[in-house]
Amino acid sequence: MEEMAREPWTATVLSLFPEMFPGPLGLSLAGRALEDGIWSLNAVDIRGFAPGKHRSVDDSPFGGGAGMVMRPDVLDAAIRGTPGPGPLVYMTPRGRLLDQALVRELAAGPGVKVLCGRFEGVDQRVLDAHQAIEVSAGDFVLSGGEPAALIMLDAIVRLLPGVIGKEESLVEESFEWGLLEYPHYTRPQSWEGREVPEVLLSGHHEKIRAWRKRQAEEITRRRRPDLWDRYTQPLK
Ligand code: SAH
Protein backbone atom coordinates (compact mmCIF):
# COMPACT_ATOMS: atom_id res chain seq x y z
CA MET A 1 0.00 0.00 0.00
CA GLU A 2 1.28 3.44 -0.77
CA GLU A 3 1.93 5.75 2.17
CA MET A 4 0.24 9.13 2.12
CA ALA A 5 2.91 11.81 1.99
CA ARG A 6 2.94 13.53 5.35
CA GLU A 7 3.81 17.19 5.84
CA PRO A 8 7.25 17.29 7.45
CA TRP A 9 7.47 18.46 11.06
CA THR A 10 8.99 21.92 10.64
CA ALA A 11 11.68 23.64 12.70
CA THR A 12 12.07 27.33 12.02
CA VAL A 13 15.09 28.80 13.79
CA LEU A 14 15.80 32.50 14.24
CA SER A 15 19.42 33.09 15.15
CA LEU A 16 22.39 35.39 14.68
CA PHE A 17 24.37 32.24 13.80
CA PRO A 18 22.13 30.22 11.46
CA GLU A 19 25.23 28.39 10.19
CA MET A 20 25.16 26.46 13.50
CA PHE A 21 22.21 24.54 11.99
CA PRO A 22 21.63 21.74 11.23
CA GLY A 23 25.11 21.13 12.72
CA PRO A 24 24.89 17.89 14.71
CA LEU A 25 21.29 17.43 13.54
CA GLY A 26 22.60 16.91 9.98
CA LEU A 27 24.17 13.58 11.03
CA SER A 28 23.00 10.17 12.19
CA LEU A 29 19.30 9.65 13.01
CA ALA A 30 18.22 13.28 12.76
CA GLY A 31 20.28 13.83 9.60
CA ARG A 32 18.76 10.85 7.85
CA ALA A 33 15.27 11.95 8.90
CA LEU A 34 16.03 15.42 7.50
CA GLU A 35 17.09 13.87 4.18
CA ASP A 36 14.01 11.64 4.19
CA GLY A 37 11.73 14.66 4.62
CA ILE A 38 10.35 13.54 8.01
CA TRP A 39 11.28 16.96 9.31
CA SER A 40 12.45 20.16 7.69
CA LEU A 41 14.63 22.96 8.93
CA ASN A 42 14.72 26.65 8.07
CA ALA A 43 17.45 28.52 9.94
CA VAL A 44 17.21 32.25 9.35
CA ASP A 45 19.69 35.05 10.12
CA ILE A 46 18.06 37.65 12.37
CA ARG A 47 20.55 40.20 11.10
CA GLY A 48 18.88 40.10 7.69
CA PHE A 49 15.92 41.89 9.31
CA ALA A 50 17.94 44.69 10.86
CA PRO A 51 17.50 48.10 9.24
CA GLY A 52 20.16 50.47 8.03
CA LYS A 53 23.68 50.15 6.82
CA HIS A 54 25.03 48.85 10.14
CA ARG A 55 22.38 46.16 10.55
CA SER A 56 22.53 46.56 14.29
CA VAL A 57 20.47 43.97 16.18
CA ASP A 58 21.21 44.98 19.77
CA ASP A 59 21.45 48.01 22.02
CA SER A 60 22.36 48.86 25.60
CA PRO A 61 19.78 48.12 28.29
CA PHE A 62 17.44 50.80 29.63
CA GLY A 63 18.16 51.18 33.35
CA GLY A 64 21.82 50.51 32.79
CA GLY A 65 23.90 47.44 33.42
CA ALA A 66 26.32 45.28 31.52
CA GLY A 67 25.83 43.76 28.13
CA MET A 68 23.53 44.31 25.21
CA VAL A 69 19.88 43.46 24.57
CA MET A 70 18.41 42.29 21.27
CA ARG A 71 16.00 44.87 19.85
CA PRO A 72 12.26 44.14 19.75
CA ASP A 73 11.66 45.76 16.35
CA VAL A 74 14.35 43.65 14.67
CA LEU A 75 13.16 40.44 16.34
CA ASP A 76 9.53 41.20 15.50
CA ALA A 77 10.44 41.71 11.84
CA ALA A 78 12.32 38.39 11.87
CA ILE A 79 9.41 36.53 13.52
CA ARG A 80 6.78 38.01 11.21
CA GLY A 81 8.95 37.73 8.13
CA THR A 82 9.70 34.04 8.62
CA PRO A 83 6.68 31.84 8.13
CA GLY A 84 6.58 28.49 9.91
CA PRO A 85 4.07 26.41 11.85
CA GLY A 86 3.82 25.94 15.61
CA PRO A 87 4.37 28.02 18.73
CA LEU A 88 7.19 30.51 19.21
CA VAL A 89 9.70 29.13 21.70
CA TYR A 90 12.32 31.38 23.27
CA MET A 91 15.32 29.54 24.69
CA THR A 92 16.24 31.05 28.07
CA PRO A 93 17.58 29.84 31.43
CA ARG A 94 14.52 31.28 33.15
CA GLY A 95 12.10 29.22 31.04
CA ARG A 96 10.29 26.00 31.82
CA LEU A 97 12.86 23.25 32.15
CA LEU A 98 12.83 21.12 29.03
CA ASP A 99 11.53 17.66 29.87
CA GLN A 100 10.20 14.64 27.99
CA ALA A 101 6.58 15.74 28.48
CA LEU A 102 7.22 19.05 26.71
CA VAL A 103 9.29 17.28 24.04
CA ARG A 104 6.38 14.91 23.35
CA GLU A 105 3.92 17.80 23.21
CA LEU A 106 6.03 19.72 20.68
CA ALA A 107 6.66 16.58 18.61
CA ALA A 108 2.90 16.01 18.36
CA GLY A 109 2.36 19.46 16.80
CA PRO A 110 3.22 20.73 13.30
CA GLY A 111 6.56 22.25 14.32
CA VAL A 112 8.16 25.05 16.33
CA LYS A 113 9.63 28.45 15.72
CA VAL A 114 12.70 28.80 17.91
CA LEU A 115 14.15 32.15 18.91
CA CYS A 116 17.80 31.95 19.98
CA GLY A 117 19.05 34.80 22.14
CA ARG A 118 22.57 36.16 22.38
CA PHE A 119 24.21 38.81 24.60
CA GLU A 120 22.11 39.48 27.76
CA GLY A 121 18.96 38.29 26.04
CA VAL A 122 16.02 39.86 24.23
CA ASP A 123 13.69 42.81 24.88
CA GLN A 124 10.79 41.55 27.02
CA ARG A 125 8.13 43.24 24.87
CA VAL A 126 8.70 41.03 21.85
CA LEU A 127 8.20 37.93 24.04
CA ASP A 128 4.97 39.40 25.43
CA ALA A 129 3.68 40.48 22.01
CA HIS A 130 4.19 37.03 20.50
CA GLN A 131 3.24 35.05 23.63
CA ALA A 132 6.48 33.14 23.44
CA ILE A 133 6.84 29.90 25.38
CA GLU A 134 10.07 30.23 27.37
CA VAL A 135 12.09 27.02 27.58
CA SER A 136 15.35 26.28 29.39
CA ALA A 137 17.82 23.53 28.54
CA GLY A 138 18.94 23.32 32.17
CA ASP A 139 20.09 25.27 35.20
CA PHE A 140 23.23 26.70 33.64
CA VAL A 141 24.02 29.67 31.41
CA LEU A 142 25.02 29.19 27.78
CA SER A 143 26.50 31.94 25.64
CA GLY A 144 23.55 31.68 23.28
CA GLY A 145 20.28 29.89 22.70
CA GLU A 146 21.58 27.85 19.73
CA PRO A 147 23.00 24.86 21.63
CA ALA A 148 19.80 24.77 23.70
CA ALA A 149 17.72 24.77 20.50
CA LEU A 150 19.84 21.91 19.09
CA ILE A 151 19.19 19.90 22.25
CA MET A 152 15.45 20.52 22.13
CA LEU A 153 15.18 19.74 18.40
CA ASP A 154 17.24 16.57 18.78
CA ALA A 155 14.91 15.32 21.50
CA ILE A 156 11.83 16.16 19.39
CA VAL A 157 13.05 14.75 16.06
CA ARG A 158 13.82 11.28 17.45
CA LEU A 159 10.16 10.99 18.51
CA LEU A 160 8.78 11.73 15.04
CA PRO A 161 7.17 8.70 13.39
CA GLY A 162 9.68 6.80 11.26
CA VAL A 163 12.84 8.23 12.82
CA ILE A 164 13.57 5.38 15.20
CA GLY A 165 12.85 1.94 13.80
CA LYS A 166 11.93 -0.28 16.70
CA GLU A 167 9.06 1.05 18.80
CA GLU A 168 10.51 -0.59 21.93
CA SER A 169 13.63 1.51 21.84
CA LEU A 170 11.44 4.51 22.64
CA VAL A 171 9.08 2.88 25.11
CA GLU A 172 11.61 1.59 27.65
CA GLU A 173 13.72 4.72 27.86
CA SER A 174 14.47 7.04 30.72
CA PHE A 175 11.47 9.20 31.63
CA GLU A 176 8.92 7.40 29.47
CA TRP A 177 7.73 5.53 32.57
CA GLY A 178 8.84 8.23 34.98
CA LEU A 179 11.95 6.21 35.85
CA LEU A 180 15.60 6.47 34.87
CA GLU A 181 16.90 3.68 32.72
CA TYR A 182 18.21 0.32 33.97
CA PRO A 183 21.84 -0.65 33.12
CA HIS A 184 22.67 -2.25 29.76
CA TYR A 185 25.16 -5.01 28.93
CA THR A 186 26.45 -6.51 25.70
CA ARG A 187 29.29 -8.77 24.54
CA PRO A 188 31.81 -9.81 25.72
CA GLN A 189 30.04 -11.66 28.50
CA SER A 190 33.15 -11.49 30.68
CA TRP A 191 35.21 -8.33 30.43
CA GLU A 192 38.31 -7.58 32.55
CA GLY A 193 36.96 -9.68 35.39
CA ARG A 194 33.52 -8.05 35.25
CA GLU A 195 30.56 -10.30 34.56
CA VAL A 196 27.14 -9.61 33.07
CA PRO A 197 24.38 -10.07 35.70
CA GLU A 198 23.33 -13.71 35.72
CA VAL A 199 19.62 -13.03 35.24
CA LEU A 200 20.19 -11.41 31.83
CA LEU A 201 21.65 -14.69 30.54
CA SER A 202 18.77 -16.78 31.84
CA GLY A 203 16.45 -16.29 28.87
CA HIS A 204 13.66 -15.94 31.43
CA HIS A 205 11.82 -12.87 30.09
CA GLU A 206 9.60 -12.29 33.08
CA LYS A 207 12.53 -12.41 35.51
CA ILE A 208 14.55 -10.09 33.26
CA ARG A 209 11.71 -7.61 33.09
CA ALA A 210 11.32 -7.64 36.87
CA TRP A 211 15.08 -7.24 37.42
CA ARG A 212 15.24 -4.27 35.05
CA LYS A 213 12.28 -2.61 36.73
CA ARG A 214 13.89 -3.05 40.16
CA GLN A 215 17.14 -1.58 38.86
CA ALA A 216 15.34 1.39 37.31
CA GLU A 217 13.47 2.02 40.54
CA GLU A 218 16.61 1.75 42.67
CA ILE A 219 18.59 4.11 40.42
CA THR A 220 15.75 6.64 40.31
CA ARG A 221 15.21 6.53 44.09
CA ARG A 222 18.91 7.12 44.81
CA ARG A 223 19.74 9.66 42.10
CA ARG A 224 16.55 11.61 41.59
CA PRO A 225 14.35 11.84 44.69
CA ASP A 226 12.21 14.38 42.80
CA LEU A 227 11.35 11.88 40.05
CA TRP A 228 10.94 9.11 42.63
CA ASP A 229 8.37 11.14 44.59
CA ARG A 230 6.35 11.75 41.44
CA TYR A 231 6.57 8.06 40.49
CA THR A 232 5.39 6.80 43.86
CA GLN A 233 2.81 9.54 44.42
CA PRO A 234 1.64 10.44 40.93
CA LEU A 235 -1.43 12.38 42.08
CA LYS A 236 0.31 14.60 44.60
N1 SAH B 1 21.29 37.27 30.99
C1 SAH B 1 20.74 35.98 30.83
C2 SAH B 1 21.73 35.00 30.20
C3 SAH B 1 22.09 35.37 28.81
S1 SAH B 1 22.88 34.07 27.98
C4 SAH B 1 20.29 35.45 32.19
O1 SAH B 1 20.86 35.81 33.19
O2 SAH B 1 19.36 34.65 32.22
C5 SAH B 1 22.58 34.47 26.30
C6 SAH B 1 21.43 33.72 25.65
O3 SAH B 1 21.68 32.35 25.71
C7 SAH B 1 20.08 33.94 26.30
O4 SAH B 1 19.42 34.98 25.70
C8 SAH B 1 19.36 32.65 26.00
O5 SAH B 1 18.71 32.75 24.76
C9 SAH B 1 20.47 31.63 25.84
N2 SAH B 1 20.61 30.69 26.96
C10 SAH B 1 21.56 30.72 27.92
N3 SAH B 1 21.42 29.70 28.78
C11 SAH B 1 20.37 28.98 28.37
C12 SAH B 1 19.72 27.80 28.87
N4 SAH B 1 20.13 27.18 29.98
N5 SAH B 1 18.65 27.35 28.20
C13 SAH B 1 18.20 27.98 27.10
N6 SAH B 1 18.76 29.09 26.58
C14 SAH B 1 19.84 29.60 27.20
mmCIF file of C-alpha atoms and ligand atoms in Angstrom:
data_model
loop_
_atom_site.group_PDB
_atom_site.id
_atom_site.type_symbol
_atom_site.label_atom_id
_atom_site.label_comp_id
_atom_site.label_asym_id
_atom_site.label_seq_id
_atom_site.Cartn_x
_atom_site.Cartn_y
_atom_site.Cartn_z
ATOM 1 C CA MET A 1 0.000 0.000 0.000
ATOM 2 C CA GLU A 2 1.282 3.440 -0.774
ATOM 3 C CA GLU A 3 1.930 5.752 2.174
ATOM 4 C CA MET A 4 0.241 9.129 2.121
ATOM 5 C CA ALA A 5 2.913 11.805 1.990
ATOM 6 C CA ARG A 6 2.938 13.530 5.354
ATOM 7 C CA GLU A 7 3.813 17.189 5.844
ATOM 8 C CA PRO A 8 7.247 17.286 7.448
ATOM 9 C CA TRP A 9 7.474 18.460 11.064
ATOM 10 C CA THR A 10 8.989 21.917 10.641
ATOM 11 C CA ALA A 11 11.679 23.636 12.701
ATOM 12 C CA THR A 12 12.069 27.335 12.018
ATOM 13 C CA VAL A 13 15.092 28.798 13.789
ATOM 14 C CA LEU A 14 15.804 32.496 14.238
ATOM 15 C CA SER A 15 19.419 33.094 15.155
ATOM 16 C CA LEU A 16 22.391 35.390 14.678
ATOM 17 C CA PHE A 17 24.370 32.243 13.801
ATOM 18 C CA PRO A 18 22.132 30.222 11.461
ATOM 19 C CA GLU A 19 25.233 28.394 10.191
ATOM 20 C CA MET A 20 25.160 26.457 13.503
ATOM 21 C CA PHE A 21 22.208 24.544 11.986
ATOM 22 C CA PRO A 22 21.630 21.739 11.229
ATOM 23 C CA GLY A 23 25.110 21.133 12.724
ATOM 24 C CA PRO A 24 24.890 17.885 14.706
ATOM 25 C CA LEU A 25 21.288 17.426 13.542
ATOM 26 C CA GLY A 26 22.597 16.907 9.982
ATOM 27 C CA LEU A 27 24.167 13.579 11.031
ATOM 28 C CA SER A 28 23.001 10.167 12.187
ATOM 29 C CA LEU A 29 19.302 9.650 13.015
ATOM 30 C CA ALA A 30 18.223 13.279 12.757
ATOM 31 C CA GLY A 31 20.279 13.832 9.602
ATOM 32 C CA ARG A 32 18.755 10.846 7.849
ATOM 33 C CA ALA A 33 15.272 11.949 8.904
ATOM 34 C CA LEU A 34 16.027 15.418 7.503
ATOM 35 C CA GLU A 35 17.086 13.875 4.175
ATOM 36 C CA ASP A 36 14.007 11.644 4.191
ATOM 37 C CA GLY A 37 11.728 14.662 4.619
ATOM 38 C CA ILE A 38 10.348 13.543 8.006
ATOM 39 C CA TRP A 39 11.280 16.955 9.311
ATOM 40 C CA SER A 40 12.449 20.159 7.690
ATOM 41 C CA LEU A 41 14.634 22.963 8.935
ATOM 42 C CA ASN A 42 14.720 26.646 8.070
ATOM 43 C CA ALA A 43 17.452 28.518 9.942
ATOM 44 C CA VAL A 44 17.215 32.250 9.352
ATOM 45 C CA ASP A 45 19.688 35.051 10.116
ATOM 46 C CA ILE A 46 18.058 37.645 12.365
ATOM 47 C CA ARG A 47 20.553 40.204 11.096
ATOM 48 C CA GLY A 48 18.878 40.104 7.694
ATOM 49 C CA PHE A 49 15.917 41.886 9.313
ATOM 50 C CA ALA A 50 17.939 44.693 10.862
ATOM 51 C CA PRO A 51 17.500 48.101 9.244
ATOM 52 C CA GLY A 52 20.160 50.474 8.029
ATOM 53 C CA LYS A 53 23.677 50.152 6.824
ATOM 54 C CA HIS A 54 25.031 48.854 10.135
ATOM 55 C CA ARG A 55 22.383 46.162 10.550
ATOM 56 C CA SER A 56 22.531 46.560 14.288
ATOM 57 C CA VAL A 57 20.466 43.973 16.178
ATOM 58 C CA ASP A 58 21.213 44.981 19.772
ATOM 59 C CA ASP A 59 21.450 48.015 22.016
ATOM 60 C CA SER A 60 22.365 48.861 25.598
ATOM 61 C CA PRO A 61 19.778 48.119 28.295
ATOM 62 C CA PHE A 62 17.440 50.805 29.633
ATOM 63 C CA GLY A 63 18.156 51.178 33.346
ATOM 64 C CA GLY A 64 21.820 50.514 32.787
ATOM 65 C CA GLY A 65 23.902 47.442 33.418
ATOM 66 C CA ALA A 66 26.319 45.280 31.524
ATOM 67 C CA GLY A 67 25.829 43.758 28.126
ATOM 68 C CA MET A 68 23.526 44.308 25.213
ATOM 69 C CA VAL A 69 19.883 43.458 24.567
ATOM 70 C CA MET A 70 18.406 42.293 21.268
ATOM 71 C CA ARG A 71 16.004 44.875 19.853
ATOM 72 C CA PRO A 72 12.258 44.144 19.751
ATOM 73 C CA ASP A 73 11.663 45.761 16.347
ATOM 74 C CA VAL A 74 14.349 43.651 14.667
ATOM 75 C CA LEU A 75 13.158 40.438 16.344
ATOM 76 C CA ASP A 76 9.534 41.198 15.502
ATOM 77 C CA ALA A 77 10.437 41.706 11.840
ATOM 78 C CA ALA A 78 12.317 38.391 11.865
ATOM 79 C CA ILE A 79 9.414 36.528 13.515
ATOM 80 C CA ARG A 80 6.785 38.006 11.208
ATOM 81 C CA GLY A 81 8.954 37.734 8.125
ATOM 82 C CA THR A 82 9.702 34.042 8.622
ATOM 83 C CA PRO A 83 6.678 31.837 8.129
ATOM 84 C CA GLY A 84 6.581 28.492 9.910
ATOM 85 C CA PRO A 85 4.066 26.405 11.855
ATOM 86 C CA GLY A 86 3.821 25.938 15.614
ATOM 87 C CA PRO A 87 4.367 28.018 18.725
ATOM 88 C CA LEU A 88 7.187 30.505 19.212
ATOM 89 C CA VAL A 89 9.702 29.129 21.696
ATOM 90 C CA TYR A 90 12.325 31.377 23.270
ATOM 91 C CA MET A 91 15.325 29.543 24.692
ATOM 92 C CA THR A 92 16.243 31.048 28.074
ATOM 93 C CA PRO A 93 17.578 29.836 31.433
ATOM 94 C CA ARG A 94 14.516 31.281 33.147
ATOM 95 C CA GLY A 95 12.102 29.221 31.043
ATOM 96 C CA ARG A 96 10.285 26.003 31.824
ATOM 97 C CA LEU A 97 12.864 23.248 32.154
ATOM 98 C CA LEU A 98 12.827 21.117 29.029
ATOM 99 C CA ASP A 99 11.533 17.659 29.866
ATOM 100 C CA GLN A 100 10.201 14.641 27.993
ATOM 101 C CA ALA A 101 6.575 15.744 28.482
ATOM 102 C CA LEU A 102 7.224 19.049 26.710
ATOM 103 C CA VAL A 103 9.289 17.281 24.036
ATOM 104 C CA ARG A 104 6.381 14.913 23.352
ATOM 105 C CA GLU A 105 3.921 17.802 23.214
ATOM 106 C CA LEU A 106 6.026 19.719 20.678
ATOM 107 C CA ALA A 107 6.661 16.575 18.606
ATOM 108 C CA ALA A 108 2.902 16.010 18.363
ATOM 109 C CA GLY A 109 2.361 19.463 16.804
ATOM 110 C CA PRO A 110 3.216 20.733 13.303
ATOM 111 C CA GLY A 111 6.557 22.255 14.315
ATOM 112 C CA VAL A 112 8.162 25.054 16.332
ATOM 113 C CA LYS A 113 9.632 28.454 15.720
ATOM 114 C CA VAL A 114 12.696 28.798 17.907
ATOM 115 C CA LEU A 115 14.147 32.149 18.907
ATOM 116 C CA CYS A 116 17.797 31.945 19.983
ATOM 117 C CA GLY A 117 19.048 34.804 22.144
ATOM 118 C CA ARG A 118 22.570 36.159 22.383
ATOM 119 C CA PHE A 119 24.206 38.812 24.599
ATOM 120 C CA GLU A 120 22.115 39.482 27.758
ATOM 121 C CA GLY A 121 18.961 38.288 26.039
ATOM 122 C CA VAL A 122 16.021 39.864 24.227
ATOM 123 C CA ASP A 123 13.689 42.809 24.885
ATOM 124 C CA GLN A 124 10.788 41.552 27.021
ATOM 125 C CA ARG A 125 8.132 43.244 24.875
ATOM 126 C CA VAL A 126 8.697 41.028 21.849
ATOM 127 C CA LEU A 127 8.201 37.932 24.042
ATOM 128 C CA ASP A 128 4.967 39.400 25.434
ATOM 129 C CA ALA A 129 3.679 40.479 22.014
ATOM 130 C CA HIS A 130 4.189 37.033 20.502
ATOM 131 C CA GLN A 131 3.241 35.054 23.633
ATOM 132 C CA ALA A 132 6.481 33.140 23.441
ATOM 133 C CA ILE A 133 6.840 29.895 25.384
ATOM 134 C CA GLU A 134 10.066 30.230 27.373
ATOM 135 C CA VAL A 135 12.095 27.020 27.575
ATOM 136 C CA SER A 136 15.352 26.284 29.385
ATOM 137 C CA ALA A 137 17.824 23.528 28.541
ATOM 138 C CA GLY A 138 18.942 23.324 32.173
ATOM 139 C CA ASP A 139 20.091 25.270 35.199
ATOM 140 C CA PHE A 140 23.230 26.701 33.641
ATOM 141 C CA VAL A 141 24.022 29.666 31.412
ATOM 142 C CA LEU A 142 25.017 29.195 27.784
ATOM 143 C CA SER A 143 26.503 31.944 25.636
ATOM 144 C CA GLY A 144 23.550 31.683 23.276
ATOM 145 C CA GLY A 145 20.279 29.890 22.695
ATOM 146 C CA GLU A 146 21.577 27.850 19.730
ATOM 147 C CA PRO A 147 22.997 24.859 21.629
ATOM 148 C CA ALA A 148 19.799 24.770 23.704
ATOM 149 C CA ALA A 149 17.720 24.771 20.503
ATOM 150 C CA LEU A 150 19.837 21.915 19.095
ATOM 151 C CA ILE A 151 19.189 19.897 22.254
ATOM 152 C CA MET A 152 15.447 20.520 22.131
ATOM 153 C CA LEU A 153 15.179 19.741 18.404
ATOM 154 C CA ASP A 154 17.240 16.566 18.777
ATOM 155 C CA ALA A 155 14.907 15.318 21.504
ATOM 156 C CA ILE A 156 11.831 16.158 19.386
ATOM 157 C CA VAL A 157 13.049 14.746 16.063
ATOM 158 C CA ARG A 158 13.816 11.280 17.450
ATOM 159 C CA LEU A 159 10.161 10.988 18.511
ATOM 160 C CA LEU A 160 8.781 11.731 15.037
ATOM 161 C CA PRO A 161 7.171 8.698 13.389
ATOM 162 C CA GLY A 162 9.684 6.798 11.263
ATOM 163 C CA VAL A 163 12.842 8.232 12.817
ATOM 164 C CA ILE A 164 13.574 5.384 15.204
ATOM 165 C CA GLY A 165 12.849 1.942 13.804
ATOM 166 C CA LYS A 166 11.926 -0.280 16.696
ATOM 167 C CA GLU A 167 9.063 1.052 18.798
ATOM 168 C CA GLU A 168 10.508 -0.587 21.929
ATOM 169 C CA SER A 169 13.627 1.505 21.844
ATOM 170 C CA LEU A 170 11.437 4.511 22.637
ATOM 171 C CA VAL A 171 9.080 2.880 25.111
ATOM 172 C CA GLU A 172 11.611 1.593 27.647
ATOM 173 C CA GLU A 173 13.719 4.718 27.864
ATOM 174 C CA SER A 174 14.471 7.042 30.722
ATOM 175 C CA PHE A 175 11.471 9.200 31.628
ATOM 176 C CA GLU A 176 8.920 7.401 29.472
ATOM 177 C CA TRP A 177 7.728 5.534 32.570
ATOM 178 C CA GLY A 178 8.839 8.232 34.981
ATOM 179 C CA LEU A 179 11.949 6.211 35.848
ATOM 180 C CA LEU A 180 15.599 6.471 34.870
ATOM 181 C CA GLU A 181 16.897 3.677 32.718
ATOM 182 C CA TYR A 182 18.208 0.321 33.968
ATOM 183 C CA PRO A 183 21.840 -0.649 33.115
ATOM 184 C CA HIS A 184 22.668 -2.245 29.756
ATOM 185 C CA TYR A 185 25.160 -5.005 28.933
ATOM 186 C CA THR A 186 26.455 -6.513 25.699
ATOM 187 C CA ARG A 187 29.289 -8.771 24.542
ATOM 188 C CA PRO A 188 31.815 -9.813 25.721
ATOM 189 C CA GLN A 189 30.044 -11.655 28.499
ATOM 190 C CA SER A 190 33.145 -11.485 30.679
ATOM 191 C CA TRP A 191 35.215 -8.328 30.432
ATOM 192 C CA GLU A 192 38.306 -7.579 32.548
ATOM 193 C CA GLY A 193 36.956 -9.675 35.392
ATOM 194 C CA ARG A 194 33.518 -8.049 35.248
ATOM 195 C CA GLU A 195 30.559 -10.299 34.560
ATOM 196 C CA VAL A 196 27.139 -9.612 33.073
ATOM 197 C CA PRO A 197 24.384 -10.066 35.697
ATOM 198 C CA GLU A 198 23.328 -13.713 35.716
ATOM 199 C CA VAL A 199 19.617 -13.032 35.237
ATOM 200 C CA LEU A 200 20.192 -11.410 31.832
ATOM 201 C CA LEU A 201 21.655 -14.693 30.537
ATOM 202 C CA SER A 202 18.767 -16.778 31.838
ATOM 203 C CA GLY A 203 16.452 -16.289 28.871
ATOM 204 C CA HIS A 204 13.656 -15.939 31.433
ATOM 205 C CA HIS A 205 11.817 -12.871 30.086
ATOM 206 C CA GLU A 206 9.595 -12.292 33.078
ATOM 207 C CA LYS A 207 12.530 -12.411 35.509
ATOM 208 C CA ILE A 208 14.551 -10.091 33.263
ATOM 209 C CA ARG A 209 11.714 -7.606 33.094
ATOM 210 C CA ALA A 210 11.318 -7.639 36.870
ATOM 211 C CA TRP A 211 15.084 -7.244 37.416
ATOM 212 C CA ARG A 212 15.239 -4.266 35.053
ATOM 213 C CA LYS A 213 12.277 -2.611 36.732
ATOM 214 C CA ARG A 214 13.885 -3.050 40.158
ATOM 215 C CA GLN A 215 17.144 -1.580 38.858
ATOM 216 C CA ALA A 216 15.339 1.386 37.309
ATOM 217 C CA GLU A 217 13.465 2.017 40.539
ATOM 218 C CA GLU A 218 16.607 1.749 42.672
ATOM 219 C CA ILE A 219 18.590 4.113 40.418
ATOM 220 C CA THR A 220 15.748 6.645 40.313
ATOM 221 C CA ARG A 221 15.211 6.527 44.087
ATOM 222 C CA ARG A 222 18.906 7.116 44.806
ATOM 223 C CA ARG A 223 19.737 9.655 42.097
ATOM 224 C CA ARG A 224 16.549 11.606 41.588
ATOM 225 C CA PRO A 225 14.352 11.837 44.686
ATOM 226 C CA ASP A 226 12.208 14.381 42.801
ATOM 227 C CA LEU A 227 11.350 11.880 40.048
ATOM 228 C CA TRP A 228 10.944 9.115 42.629
ATOM 229 C CA ASP A 229 8.366 11.137 44.586
ATOM 230 C CA ARG A 230 6.354 11.746 41.440
ATOM 231 C CA TYR A 231 6.572 8.062 40.487
ATOM 232 C CA THR A 232 5.391 6.799 43.856
ATOM 233 C CA GLN A 233 2.806 9.543 44.420
ATOM 234 C CA PRO A 234 1.640 10.440 40.927
ATOM 235 C CA LEU A 235 -1.430 12.381 42.081
ATOM 236 C CA LYS A 236 0.307 14.596 44.597
HETATM 237 N N1 SAH B 1 21.295 37.268 30.991
HETATM 238 C C1 SAH B 1 20.736 35.976 30.831
HETATM 239 C C2 SAH B 1 21.731 34.999 30.201
HETATM 240 C C3 SAH B 1 22.087 35.369 28.811
HETATM 241 S S1 SAH B 1 22.883 34.074 27.978
HETATM 242 C C4 SAH B 1 20.289 35.448 32.188
HETATM 243 O O1 SAH B 1 20.856 35.814 33.195
HETATM 244 O O2 SAH B 1 19.358 34.649 32.224
HETATM 245 C C5 SAH B 1 22.577 34.467 26.299
HETATM 246 C C6 SAH B 1 21.432 33.722 25.650
HETATM 247 O O3 SAH B 1 21.678 32.351 25.715
HETATM 248 C C7 SAH B 1 20.084 33.942 26.296
HETATM 249 O O4 SAH B 1 19.417 34.984 25.699
HETATM 250 C C8 SAH B 1 19.361 32.653 25.995
HETATM 251 O O5 SAH B 1 18.711 32.753 24.760
HETATM 252 C C9 SAH B 1 20.472 31.632 25.842
HETATM 253 N N2 SAH B 1 20.606 30.693 26.958
HETATM 254 C C10 SAH B 1 21.559 30.720 27.920
HETATM 255 N N3 SAH B 1 21.424 29.704 28.780
HETATM 256 C C11 SAH B 1 20.368 28.977 28.370
HETATM 257 C C12 SAH B 1 19.716 27.801 28.871
HETATM 258 N N4 SAH B 1 20.129 27.178 29.979
HETATM 259 N N5 SAH B 1 18.646 27.350 28.197
HETATM 260 C C13 SAH B 1 18.201 27.978 27.099
HETATM 261 N N6 SAH B 1 18.764 29.093 26.585
HETATM 262 C C14 SAH B 1 19.844 29.602 27.200
#
